[in-house]
Each structure stands twice: as C-alpha cells, then as structure tokens.
Amino acid sequence: MGKQLWNKGFDPDQNIERFTVGDDRRLDLQLARYDVQGSMAHIRMLRSIGLLEQEELDQLLPALEDILAQVERGEFVIEAGVEDVHSQVELLLTQRLGDVGKKIHSGRSRNDQVLVDLKLFFRDQLKEIAAAVGDLFDRLLELSEKYRATLMPGYTHLQVAMPSSFGLWFGAYAESLSDDMFQLLAAYHVADQNPLGSAAGYGSSFPLDREMTTELLGFARPHYNVVAAQMSRGKTEKAVAVAIAAIASTLGHMAMDVCMWMCSNFGFVSFPDNLTTGSSIMPHKKNPDVFEIMRGKCNRLQALPNEIALLTANLPLGYNRDLQLMKDILFPASGQLIDCLEMATFMLGHIRVRENILDDPKYDYIFTVEDVNRLVLSGVPFRDAYRQVGEAVQRGDYTPCREVRHSHVGSIGNPANDRIRAKMQALLRELGHGE
Ligand code: ARG
C-alpha cells in the first residue's frame, strides 16, 4: 500500500505519482526544518486547546526535536513513495510513536503547512540575502571613500558628458542596493504573517489558537482571514521575486559597467591576472568572464516576477496544485543571487582603478559645463555662457580649465556616504541585522 497521507485503500498509478510529486522530494528538503518548527508550534497549541494530552505532547516534542537534529545533520531524506516533507515528518512520527503521531494533523492541512513552511523559509532567505547585500554595500562604500578624488568620465547616450568619479560610481551602486532593500523589507513584511490555522484554506471547526502559534513562531501577526492566508501563496513569492529581481538588476547593471570599464578601449579598471579568464586561440586575452556570468545570471533572475505572475495568473481562489511549481522557480534563486553578491564582493576586493584618466585630451570636452558654470558665477547669464563655450567648441579653440569643484550633497566633492550608510543600516536593522 502506498505511503500517501491521503491513501484510502487504493494506490495511484505510478506515472501519476511521478508527474504530480515532481521535484518535491528534493526541493522540500529545504523546508524540512521549518516543517518541524511549524509542527512543534501546532501541537503545543493543540495541547492548549485540549486536543492533545500532556503525555502525548511529551512524546511528540522530543521526537520532533530528533527529526530537527536529523535535518541539521543533513541526514533527513524524503523516502521513495512519500510525497513531500509534510508526509515524511508525519510518517517518521507514526513509525516511532504509533497512533500519537497520527494525531498531529488535527486542525491543519498540508495547504497551511506548506504555507507556514514557506513563510519561515522566505524570512530566513531574505535575511541571508540582506547579509550578502550588506557585505557588498560595505565593500562599495569603502571603495567609494578610497577613490573619492579619482575622476572618471561620466556618460550620457554613451557619449562623454561630464566629470564623474570612482567615488560616485562605487557609491552609486551602494545607494542603489539600499533602495533595493526597501523591496526586500516589503517582501519580509508580507512573509512575516502566520498562515497556520487556515488549514485547507477555509479554517477549522476546532477552536485553534492562532495567536499562540503566531507567537511561538515569531511572526508579526496572524494572516487573519483564512482565505487571504491561502491567497498569500503566490503573493509572498511574488514579493520575494520582486526583491530578488531588484537586487539582481542593480548587480547586473554594475557587472555590465565593469565589463565595459575593463574593455581595452576604456581600460578604466583591471583585475589581477588570476581573476581573469583566457582565450583558447588568442594568447593575449584577459577576459571579464566573472562579470559576464554575473550579468547573465542577474538578467535571468529578473525573469522571476514574470515567471511567478504567469504561473499564478487567474488561478481560482483557494489551493490549486499549480502552486507547488513555485518552489521549482524560486528555491534556487536566492542561492544564485547570494553567489553573485559574494562573487562581486570578492572581485571588488581586488579591483584596480586607473588614475588620471581625464588627463587624456580626448576627454577635454567633459569640462565644458564646468567652464559654463564658471562664467555664470562671474555674472554671465547661463544661456550666454553656454553659447560662448559652445562657439569655442565649434571653432575648435576650446581649452578646458580642468578644475572640478562640486560640493552639493551627493556630488563628486560631497558624496554623502555617511548618510547612505545610515540609510542602509536602518533598513538592515529592521531585518534584524547589524549594529
Ligand atoms: N507539495 C504540495 C505543495 O507544495 C503540498 C500541499 C499539497 N496539498 C494538496 N492539497 N495536494 O503545494
């Protein structure tokens, strides 16, 4: 006889089982610790409302602790024929404790079980992502300070435009990451609500104490309405996907810049030889493959919100098995993002920046706005000053003054890195990180 929790005396066709279980036996391993934690909270609550005896709880809790230890040791497996992590935990309990193990499912369904597992899982994942973002942020701000006075060309339309600096460039990505943290925090708030007690999606006739499980699992509040709790499957994933995509977009953009600055025609930055890659035919090549792979991975991660949106579009209200497939989409994503973030932090630890780039006469026109502004400060109306410098450029006798004096907040001379740091730290603190 099959091991399905819902087995009612007939075995499903094996092909049906293979198709519907899909990759759950592997993916659900990531939910195992949370599934056990959810069960611990649930049975404590069942005891408090009289649905379990104290001695039953005293048997169940240590057995669940053992399973948790097994998970931590990496020894927990979902056996062939067992559908998912929820079934496996219940199976282990019944194998060990007999009928008592069968009691833990009162007042819940795998639908709210997987919901609670996912919320706990996403909370942790978001915190891990935040930590990796925080490390990259620190590295970027450190570089921004170090190269504060090192000028580089600023471009618009990919044409040389105005003076910029490596201080601004590194700092820009630091601040952009802090903006992404708003999205991460939003996803965290969505995930930080307890769906347990919504059962199959419509609640239970048992007097479940949902406030109690909320407190035991450290959620901000219950996801109150049981139907809304079930609807949050998909909604939470979308919020997480948006946060991951936002960070990936920032990082992918930075990776593109690095590829371009490494291009021999720019030559603005370089890396030690052992951090570059070579060509099988061209002996001179030192390629930026790390940043190309990073760019590609980050571009792929930006498909996540679309993938989730398409998977969940127009699903009928309530649980539908399609929802299971979100695990395939989202589970590998945060690991991939963290890998990219850590790689960026590592690589930037070795970046070399070229000094005196703007001394090259090909960047002379980058100073035209500085010269216009100097004229304005001496009393010439802006439009006249603009014309005067423009005509010099047209005649071919423009000579730049080469002096860059930017002092307003966020500019070359005053990048406000301390304030950017404070903004990031406040966001990280909300996620339980940092000083
Ligand atoms: N593996 C399932 C999922 O991820 C668990 C919930 C199953 N519920 C059900 N009604 N078949 O959605």
CSV table of C-alpha atoms and ligand atoms in Angstrom, one decimal:
chain,number,residue,atom,x,y,z
A,1,MET,CA,0.0,0.0,0.0
A,2,GLY,CA,1.3,3.5,-0.9
A,3,LYS,CA,2.5,5.9,1.8
A,4,GLN,CA,0.3,8.9,0.7
A,5,LEU,CA,-1.3,10.7,3.7
A,6,TRP,CA,-4.5,10.6,1.6
A,7,ASN,CA,-4.3,6.9,0.8
A,8,LYS,CA,-7.8,5.5,1.1
A,9,GLY,CA,-7.1,1.9,0.1
A,10,PHE,CA,-6.0,2.2,-3.5
A,11,ASP,CA,-2.7,3.1,-4.9
A,12,PRO,CA,-2.4,5.9,-7.5
A,13,ASP,CA,-0.9,5.0,-10.9
A,14,GLN,CA,2.9,5.3,-10.6
A,15,ASN,CA,3.1,7.6,-13.6
A,16,ILE,CA,0.5,9.9,-11.9
A,17,GLU,CA,2.6,9.9,-8.8
A,18,ARG,CA,5.9,10.8,-10.6
A,19,PHE,CA,4.2,13.6,-12.5
A,20,THR,CA,2.5,15.2,-9.6
A,21,VAL,CA,5.2,14.8,-7.0
A,22,GLY,CA,7.7,16.3,-9.5
A,23,ASP,CA,10.8,17.6,-7.8
A,24,ASP,CA,9.2,17.9,-4.3
A,25,ARG,CA,11.3,15.2,-2.7
A,26,ARG,CA,14.4,17.2,-3.4
A,27,LEU,CA,13.1,20.7,-3.0
A,28,ASP,CA,11.1,20.1,0.1
A,29,LEU,CA,14.4,19.2,2.0
A,30,GLN,CA,14.9,22.9,2.2
A,31,LEU,CA,11.6,23.2,4.1
A,32,ALA,CA,12.2,20.4,6.5
A,33,ARG,CA,13.5,22.4,9.5
A,34,TYR,CA,10.6,24.8,9.1
A,35,ASP,CA,8.1,22.0,8.8
A,36,VAL,CA,9.2,20.6,12.1
A,37,GLN,CA,9.1,24.0,13.7
A,38,GLY,CA,5.6,24.5,12.4
A,39,SER,CA,4.5,21.1,13.8
A,40,MET,CA,6.0,21.9,17.2
A,41,ALA,CA,4.1,25.1,17.4
A,42,HIS,CA,0.9,23.4,16.2
A,43,ILE,CA,1.0,20.6,18.7
A,44,ARG,CA,1.7,22.9,21.6
A,45,MET,CA,-1.3,24.8,20.5
A,46,LEU,CA,-3.4,21.6,20.2
A,47,ARG,CA,-2.4,20.7,23.8
A,48,SER,CA,-3.5,24.2,24.9
A,49,ILE,CA,-7.0,23.7,23.5
A,50,GLY,CA,-7.2,20.1,24.8
A,51,LEU,CA,-6.8,18.2,21.5
A,52,LEU,CA,-3.7,16.5,22.8
A,53,GLU,CA,-2.9,15.1,26.3
A,54,GLN,CA,0.2,16.4,28.1
A,55,GLU,CA,1.9,12.9,27.9
A,56,GLU,CA,1.2,12.9,24.2
A,57,LEU,CA,2.9,16.2,23.8
A,58,ASP,CA,5.8,15.0,25.9
A,59,GLN,CA,6.3,12.1,23.5
A,60,LEU,CA,5.8,14.2,20.3
A,61,LEU,CA,8.1,17.1,21.1
A,62,PRO,CA,11.3,15.1,21.7
A,63,ALA,CA,10.6,13.0,18.6
A,64,LEU,CA,10.3,16.2,16.6
A,65,GLU,CA,13.5,17.5,18.2
A,66,ASP,CA,15.2,14.4,17.0
A,67,ILE,CA,13.9,14.9,13.4
A,68,LEU,CA,15.1,18.5,13.6
A,69,ALA,CA,18.6,17.3,14.7
A,70,GLN,CA,18.5,14.8,11.8
A,71,VAL,CA,17.7,17.7,9.4
A,72,GLU,CA,20.6,19.8,10.8
A,73,ARG,CA,23.0,16.9,10.3
A,74,GLY,CA,21.9,16.7,6.7
A,75,GLU,CA,20.5,13.2,7.3
A,76,PHE,CA,16.8,13.8,6.7
A,77,VAL,CA,15.5,12.3,3.4
A,78,ILE,CA,12.1,12.0,1.8
A,79,GLU,CA,11.7,8.3,1.0
A,80,ALA,CA,10.5,7.0,-2.3
A,81,GLY,CA,6.8,6.7,-2.2
A,82,VAL,CA,6.4,9.6,0.2
A,83,GLU,CA,5.1,12.7,-1.4
A,84,ASP,CA,6.6,15.6,0.4
A,85,VAL,CA,8.2,16.8,3.6
A,86,HIS,CA,4.9,17.1,5.4
A,87,SER,CA,4.2,13.4,4.8
A,88,GLN,CA,7.7,12.3,5.7
A,89,VAL,CA,7.6,14.1,9.1
A,90,GLU,CA,4.3,12.5,9.9
A,91,LEU,CA,5.5,9.1,8.7
A,92,LEU,CA,8.6,9.3,11.0
A,93,LEU,CA,6.4,10.2,13.9
A,94,THR,CA,4.0,7.4,13.4
A,95,GLN,CA,6.7,4.9,12.8
A,96,ARG,CA,8.2,5.9,16.1
A,97,LEU,CA,5.2,6.7,18.3
A,98,GLY,CA,2.3,4.8,16.6
A,99,ASP,CA,-1.1,6.4,17.0
A,100,VAL,CA,0.1,9.5,18.8
A,101,GLY,CA,2.0,10.5,15.6
A,102,LYS,CA,-1.3,10.4,13.7
A,103,LYS,CA,-2.8,13.0,16.0
A,104,ILE,CA,-0.7,16.0,15.0
A,105,HIS,CA,-2.6,16.7,11.8
A,106,SER,CA,-5.9,17.7,13.7
A,107,GLY,CA,-6.9,21.2,12.6
A,108,ARG,CA,-4.5,21.6,9.8
A,109,SER,CA,-3.9,20.7,6.2
A,110,ARG,CA,-0.8,20.4,4.1
A,111,ASN,CA,-2.0,23.6,2.5
A,112,ASP,CA,-1.4,25.7,5.6
A,113,GLN,CA,1.6,23.5,6.5
A,114,VAL,CA,3.4,24.3,3.3
A,115,LEU,CA,2.3,27.9,3.6
A,116,VAL,CA,3.8,28.2,7.1
A,117,ASP,CA,7.0,26.4,6.0
A,118,LEU,CA,7.4,28.8,3.1
A,119,LYS,CA,6.9,31.9,5.1
A,120,LEU,CA,9.5,30.8,7.6
A,121,PHE,CA,11.8,29.8,4.8
A,122,PHE,CA,11.5,33.0,2.9
A,123,ARG,CA,12.0,35.0,6.1
A,124,ASP,CA,15.4,33.3,6.6
A,125,GLN,CA,16.3,33.6,2.9
A,126,LEU,CA,15.5,37.3,2.9
A,127,LYS,CA,17.8,37.8,5.9
A,128,GLU,CA,20.6,35.8,4.2
A,129,ILE,CA,20.2,37.9,1.1
A,130,ALA,CA,20.2,41.1,3.2
A,131,ALA,CA,23.5,40.0,4.8
A,132,ALA,CA,25.2,39.4,1.5
A,133,VAL,CA,23.9,42.7,0.2
A,134,GLY,CA,25.2,44.3,3.3
A,135,ASP,CA,28.7,42.9,2.7
A,136,LEU,CA,28.8,44.2,-0.9
A,137,PHE,CA,27.5,47.5,0.3
A,138,ASP,CA,30.3,47.8,2.8
A,139,ARG,CA,32.9,47.0,0.1
A,140,LEU,CA,31.4,49.5,-2.3
A,141,LEU,CA,31.4,52.3,0.2
A,142,GLU,CA,34.9,51.5,1.3
A,143,LEU,CA,36.0,51.8,-2.4
A,144,SER,CA,33.9,55.0,-2.8
A,145,GLU,CA,35.8,56.6,0.0
A,146,LYS,CA,39.2,55.3,-1.2
A,147,TYR,CA,38.7,56.6,-4.8
A,148,ARG,CA,36.7,59.7,-3.8
A,149,ALA,CA,39.0,62.0,-5.7
A,150,THR,CA,39.8,59.8,-8.7
A,151,LEU,CA,37.9,61.3,-11.6
A,152,MET,CA,36.4,59.3,-14.5
A,153,PRO,CA,34.3,60.3,-17.4
A,154,GLY,CA,30.5,60.5,-16.9
A,155,TYR,CA,28.5,59.5,-20.0
A,156,THR,CA,25.1,60.2,-21.3
A,157,HIS,CA,23.9,58.5,-24.5
A,158,LEU,CA,27.3,56.7,-24.1
A,159,GLN,CA,28.9,60.0,-25.2
A,160,VAL,CA,31.5,61.6,-22.9
A,161,ALA,CA,29.4,64.1,-20.9
A,162,MET,CA,30.6,65.5,-17.6
A,163,PRO,CA,33.3,64.7,-15.0
A,164,SER,CA,32.4,61.9,-12.6
A,165,SER,CA,34.5,60.0,-10.1
A,166,PHE,CA,35.1,56.4,-9.0
A,167,GLY,CA,33.9,57.7,-5.6
A,168,LEU,CA,30.5,58.4,-7.2
A,169,TRP,CA,30.5,55.2,-9.3
A,170,PHE,CA,31.1,52.8,-6.4
A,171,GLY,CA,28.8,54.9,-4.1
A,172,ALA,CA,26.0,54.8,-6.7
A,173,TYR,CA,25.8,51.1,-6.5
A,174,ALA,CA,25.9,51.1,-2.7
A,175,GLU,CA,23.0,53.5,-2.6
A,176,SER,CA,21.1,51.6,-5.3
A,177,LEU,CA,21.4,48.5,-3.2
A,178,SER,CA,20.0,50.4,-0.2
A,179,ASP,CA,17.0,51.2,-2.4
A,180,ASP,CA,16.6,47.5,-3.2
A,181,MET,CA,16.5,46.9,0.5
A,182,PHE,CA,13.1,48.7,0.6
A,183,GLN,CA,11.8,46.0,-1.7
A,184,LEU,CA,13.4,43.3,0.4
A,185,LEU,CA,11.9,44.7,3.5
A,186,ALA,CA,8.5,44.8,1.9
A,187,ALA,CA,8.8,41.1,1.0
A,188,TYR,CA,9.8,40.4,4.5
A,189,HIS,CA,6.7,42.1,5.9
A,190,VAL,CA,4.5,40.1,3.6
A,191,ALA,CA,6.2,36.9,4.6
A,192,ASP,CA,6.1,37.7,8.3
A,193,GLN,CA,2.5,36.7,8.9
A,194,ASN,CA,1.3,33.4,10.2
A,195,PRO,CA,-1.0,31.4,7.9
A,196,LEU,CA,-1.2,28.4,10.3
A,197,GLY,CA,-4.8,27.6,11.2
A,198,SER,CA,-6.1,28.5,7.7
A,199,ALA,CA,-6.0,24.7,7.2
A,200,ALA,CA,-7.1,23.8,3.7
A,201,GLY,CA,-7.8,27.4,3.1
A,202,TYR,CA,-11.1,27.8,5.0
A,203,GLY,CA,-10.2,27.4,8.6
A,204,SER,CA,-11.4,24.7,11.0
A,205,SER,CA,-14.2,23.9,13.5
A,206,PHE,CA,-11.6,23.3,16.2
A,207,PRO,CA,-11.1,26.4,18.4
A,208,LEU,CA,-7.5,26.9,17.1
A,209,ASP,CA,-5.4,29.5,19.0
A,210,ARG,CA,-3.8,31.2,16.0
A,211,GLU,CA,-2.4,34.0,18.2
A,212,MET,CA,-0.5,31.3,20.1
A,213,THR,CA,1.2,29.7,17.1
A,214,THR,CA,1.9,33.2,15.8
A,215,GLU,CA,3.8,34.0,19.0
A,216,LEU,CA,5.6,30.6,19.1
A,217,LEU,CA,6.8,31.0,15.5
A,218,GLY,CA,7.8,34.7,16.0
A,219,PHE,CA,5.5,36.1,13.3
A,220,ALA,CA,4.5,39.7,13.4
A,221,ARG,CA,0.8,38.7,13.3
A,222,PRO,CA,-1.5,36.0,12.0
A,223,HIS,CA,-2.5,36.3,8.4
A,224,TYR,CA,-6.0,36.9,9.7
A,225,ASN,CA,-8.5,35.9,7.1
A,226,VAL,CA,-8.1,32.2,6.3
A,227,VAL,CA,-8.8,32.8,2.6
A,228,ALA,CA,-6.3,35.6,2.4
A,229,ALA,CA,-3.8,33.4,4.2
A,230,GLN,CA,-4.2,30.9,1.4
A,231,MET,CA,-4.1,33.6,-1.2
A,232,SER,CA,-0.8,34.7,0.2
A,233,ARG,CA,0.7,31.7,-1.5
A,234,GLY,CA,1.9,33.3,-4.7
A,235,LYS,CA,1.6,36.8,-3.3
A,236,THR,CA,4.5,36.2,-0.9
A,237,GLU,CA,6.5,34.6,-3.7
A,238,LYS,CA,5.9,37.5,-6.0
A,239,ALA,CA,7.1,39.9,-3.4
A,240,VAL,CA,10.2,37.8,-2.8
A,241,ALA,CA,10.8,37.5,-6.6
A,242,VAL,CA,10.5,41.3,-7.0
A,243,ALA,CA,13.0,41.9,-4.2
A,244,ILE,CA,15.5,39.4,-5.8
A,245,ALA,CA,14.9,40.8,-9.2
A,246,ALA,CA,15.6,44.4,-7.9
A,247,ILE,CA,18.9,43.4,-6.4
A,248,ALA,CA,19.8,41.4,-9.5
A,249,SER,CA,19.0,44.4,-11.6
A,250,THR,CA,21.4,46.6,-9.7
A,251,LEU,CA,24.1,43.9,-9.6
A,252,GLY,CA,23.7,43.1,-13.3
A,253,HIS,CA,24.0,46.7,-14.2
A,254,MET,CA,27.2,47.0,-12.2
A,255,ALA,CA,28.6,43.9,-13.8
A,256,MET,CA,27.9,45.5,-17.2
A,257,ASP,CA,29.8,48.6,-16.2
A,258,VAL,CA,32.7,46.5,-15.1
A,259,CYS,CA,32.8,44.6,-18.4
A,260,MET,CA,32.8,48.0,-20.2
A,261,TRP,CA,35.4,49.6,-18.0
A,262,MET,CA,37.6,46.5,-18.4
A,263,CYS,CA,37.3,46.7,-22.2
A,264,SER,CA,40.6,47.6,-23.7
A,265,ASN,CA,39.2,50.7,-25.4
A,266,PHE,CA,38.3,52.0,-21.9
A,267,GLY,CA,40.8,50.4,-19.6
A,268,PHE,CA,39.4,52.2,-16.6
A,269,VAL,CA,39.6,49.1,-14.3
A,270,SER,CA,41.5,45.9,-14.2
A,271,PHE,CA,41.9,42.8,-12.0
A,272,PRO,CA,44.9,40.6,-11.1
A,273,ASP,CA,45.6,38.0,-13.9
A,274,ASN,CA,44.4,35.1,-11.8
A,275,LEU,CA,40.9,36.6,-11.5
A,276,THR,CA,40.5,36.9,-15.3
A,277,THR,CA,40.0,34.2,-17.9
A,278,GLY,CA,41.7,33.4,-21.2
A,279,SER,CA,41.0,32.5,-24.8
A,280,SER,CA,41.9,29.2,-26.4
A,281,ILE,CA,43.1,30.9,-29.5
A,282,MET,CA,44.1,34.5,-28.7
A,283,PRO,CA,47.1,34.4,-26.4
A,284,HIS,CA,46.8,37.9,-25.1
A,285,LYS,CA,43.2,37.8,-23.8
A,286,LYS,CA,42.3,38.6,-20.2
A,287,ASN,CA,38.6,38.3,-20.2
A,288,PRO,CA,35.9,39.5,-17.7
A,289,ASP,CA,34.0,36.2,-17.7
A,290,VAL,CA,33.2,36.6,-14.0
A,291,PHE,CA,31.2,39.7,-14.6
A,292,GLU,CA,29.7,38.3,-17.8
A,293,ILE,CA,28.4,35.3,-16.0
A,294,MET,CA,27.2,37.6,-13.2
A,295,ARG,CA,25.4,39.8,-15.7
A,296,GLY,CA,23.8,36.8,-17.3
A,297,LYS,CA,22.7,35.3,-14.0
A,298,CYS,CA,21.3,38.6,-12.8
A,299,ASN,CA,19.4,39.0,-16.1
A,300,ARG,CA,17.9,35.6,-15.7
A,301,LEU,CA,16.9,36.3,-12.1
A,302,GLN,CA,14.9,39.3,-13.3
A,303,ALA,CA,12.6,36.9,-15.1
A,304,LEU,CA,11.4,35.6,-11.7
A,305,PRO,CA,8.5,38.0,-11.1
A,306,ASN,CA,7.2,37.3,-14.6
A,307,GLU,CA,7.5,33.5,-14.1
A,308,ILE,CA,5.5,33.7,-10.8
A,309,ALA,CA,3.0,36.1,-12.3
A,310,LEU,CA,2.4,33.7,-15.3
A,311,LEU,CA,2.2,30.6,-13.1
A,312,THR,CA,-0.4,32.2,-10.8
A,313,ALA,CA,-2.4,34.3,-13.3
A,314,ASN,CA,-6.1,33.7,-13.0
A,315,LEU,CA,-5.9,30.7,-10.7
A,316,PRO,CA,-9.2,30.0,-9.0
A,317,LEU,CA,-9.5,31.1,-5.3
A,318,GLY,CA,-8.2,28.5,-2.8
A,319,TYR,CA,-5.5,25.9,-3.1
A,320,ASN,CA,-4.5,24.6,-6.5
A,321,ARG,CA,-1.7,22.2,-7.1
A,322,ASP,CA,-0.1,24.6,-9.7
A,323,LEU,CA,1.2,26.5,-6.6
A,324,GLN,CA,3.6,23.7,-5.9
A,325,LEU,CA,5.6,24.6,-9.0
A,326,MET,CA,6.6,27.9,-7.5
A,327,LYS,CA,9.1,26.0,-5.5
A,328,ASP,CA,10.9,25.0,-8.7
A,329,ILE,CA,11.1,28.6,-9.7
A,330,LEU,CA,12.0,30.3,-6.5
A,331,PHE,CA,14.0,27.9,-4.5
A,332,PRO,CA,17.3,28.0,-6.5
A,333,ALA,CA,17.0,31.8,-6.9
A,334,SER,CA,18.3,33.2,-3.6
A,335,GLY,CA,21.3,30.9,-3.6
A,336,GLN,CA,22.1,32.1,-7.1
A,337,LEU,CA,21.7,35.7,-6.1
A,338,ILE,CA,23.8,35.3,-3.0
A,339,ASP,CA,26.5,33.6,-5.1
A,340,CYS,CA,26.6,36.6,-7.4
A,341,LEU,CA,26.7,39.1,-4.5
A,342,GLU,CA,29.5,37.2,-2.8
A,343,MET,CA,31.4,37.0,-6.0
A,344,ALA,CA,31.0,40.7,-6.6
A,345,THR,CA,32.3,41.5,-3.1
A,346,PHE,CA,35.3,39.2,-3.6
A,347,MET,CA,36.2,40.6,-7.0
A,348,LEU,CA,35.8,44.3,-5.9
A,349,GLY,CA,38.2,43.5,-3.2
A,350,HIS,CA,40.9,43.2,-5.9
A,351,ILE,CA,39.8,45.9,-8.4
A,352,ARG,CA,42.4,48.2,-9.7
A,353,VAL,CA,41.4,51.7,-10.8
A,354,ARG,CA,43.3,53.8,-13.3
A,355,GLU,CA,44.3,57.2,-12.1
A,356,ASN,CA,44.4,60.4,-14.2
A,357,ILE,CA,42.0,59.2,-16.9
A,358,LEU,CA,40.7,62.7,-17.6
A,359,ASP,CA,44.2,63.9,-18.5
A,360,ASP,CA,43.8,62.4,-21.9
A,361,PRO,CA,42.8,65.2,-24.4
A,362,LYS,CA,40.0,63.0,-25.7
A,363,TYR,CA,38.1,63.9,-22.6
A,364,ASP,CA,38.7,67.7,-22.9
A,365,TYR,CA,35.0,68.5,-23.7
A,366,ILE,CA,34.0,66.9,-20.4
A,367,PHE,CA,34.9,70.2,-18.8
A,368,THR,CA,32.6,72.4,-20.9
A,369,VAL,CA,29.9,72.6,-18.2
A,370,GLU,CA,32.4,73.5,-15.6
A,371,ASP,CA,33.6,76.4,-17.7
A,372,VAL,CA,30.0,77.5,-18.5
A,373,ASN,CA,29.3,77.5,-14.7
A,374,ARG,CA,32.5,79.4,-14.0
A,375,LEU,CA,31.3,82.1,-16.4
A,376,VAL,CA,27.8,82.1,-14.7
A,377,LEU,CA,29.5,82.7,-11.4
A,378,SER,CA,31.3,85.7,-12.8
A,379,GLY,CA,27.9,87.2,-13.7
A,380,VAL,CA,27.3,86.0,-17.3
A,381,PRO,CA,23.7,84.8,-17.8
A,382,PHE,CA,23.6,81.0,-18.3
A,383,ARG,CA,22.3,81.0,-21.9
A,384,ASP,CA,25.1,83.4,-22.9
A,385,ALA,CA,27.8,81.5,-21.1
A,386,TYR,CA,26.5,78.3,-22.8
A,387,ARG,CA,26.7,79.9,-26.2
A,388,GLN,CA,30.2,81.3,-25.6
A,389,VAL,CA,31.6,77.9,-24.6
A,390,GLY,CA,29.6,76.2,-27.4
A,391,GLU,CA,31.1,78.5,-30.0
A,392,ALA,CA,34.6,77.9,-28.8
A,393,VAL,CA,34.0,74.2,-29.2
A,394,GLN,CA,32.6,74.7,-32.7
A,395,ARG,CA,35.6,76.9,-33.7
A,396,GLY,CA,37.9,74.2,-32.3
A,397,ASP,CA,39.7,76.6,-29.9
A,398,TYR,CA,38.1,75.4,-26.6
A,399,THR,CA,40.6,74.8,-23.9
A,400,PRO,CA,39.3,73.3,-20.7
A,401,CYS,CA,40.1,74.7,-17.3
A,402,ARG,CA,40.1,71.2,-15.8
A,403,GLU,CA,39.0,72.3,-12.4
A,404,VAL,CA,36.2,70.3,-10.9
A,405,ARG,CA,34.5,71.9,-7.9
A,406,HIS,CA,31.3,70.0,-7.0
A,407,SER,CA,30.2,70.5,-3.4
A,408,HIS,CA,26.4,69.9,-3.2
A,409,VAL,CA,25.1,66.9,-1.4
A,410,GLY,CA,25.6,63.7,-3.4
A,411,SER,CA,28.2,65.2,-5.8
A,412,ILE,CA,31.8,64.4,-6.5
A,413,GLY,CA,33.1,66.5,-3.7
A,414,ASN,CA,30.4,65.6,-1.2
A,415,PRO,CA,29.1,62.1,-1.9
A,416,ALA,CA,27.2,61.8,1.4
A,417,ASN,CA,28.5,58.3,2.0
A,418,ASP,CA,27.8,58.6,5.7
A,419,ARG,CA,24.2,59.3,5.1
A,420,ILE,CA,23.9,56.5,2.6
A,421,ARG,CA,25.4,54.2,5.2
A,422,ALA,CA,22.9,55.4,7.8
A,423,LYS,CA,20.0,54.7,5.3
A,424,MET,CA,21.3,51.2,4.7
A,425,GLN,CA,21.9,50.4,8.3
A,426,ALA,CA,18.4,51.5,9.3
A,427,LEU,CA,17.0,49.0,6.7
A,428,LEU,CA,19.3,46.2,7.8
A,429,ARG,CA,18.3,46.8,11.4
A,430,GLU,CA,14.7,46.3,10.5
A,431,LEU,CA,15.7,42.9,9.2
A,432,GLY,CA,17.4,42.1,12.4
A,433,HIS,CA,20.9,42.7,11.1
A,434,GLY,CA,23.9,44.8,12.2
A,435,GLU,CA,24.9,47.4,14.7
B,1,ARG,N1,3.5,19.6,-2.2
B,1,ARG,C1,2.3,20.4,-2.1
B,1,ARG,C2,2.6,21.9,-2.4
B,1,ARG,O1,3.7,22.3,-2.5
B,1,ARG,C3,1.9,20.3,-0.6
B,1,ARG,C4,0.5,20.6,-0.5
B,1,ARG,C5,-0.4,19.6,-1.0
B,1,ARG,N2,-1.8,19.9,-0.8
B,1,ARG,C6,-2.7,19.3,-1.6
B,1,ARG,N3,-3.9,19.6,-1.4
B,1,ARG,N4,-2.4,18.4,-2.5
B,1,ARG,O2,1.6,22.6,-2.7
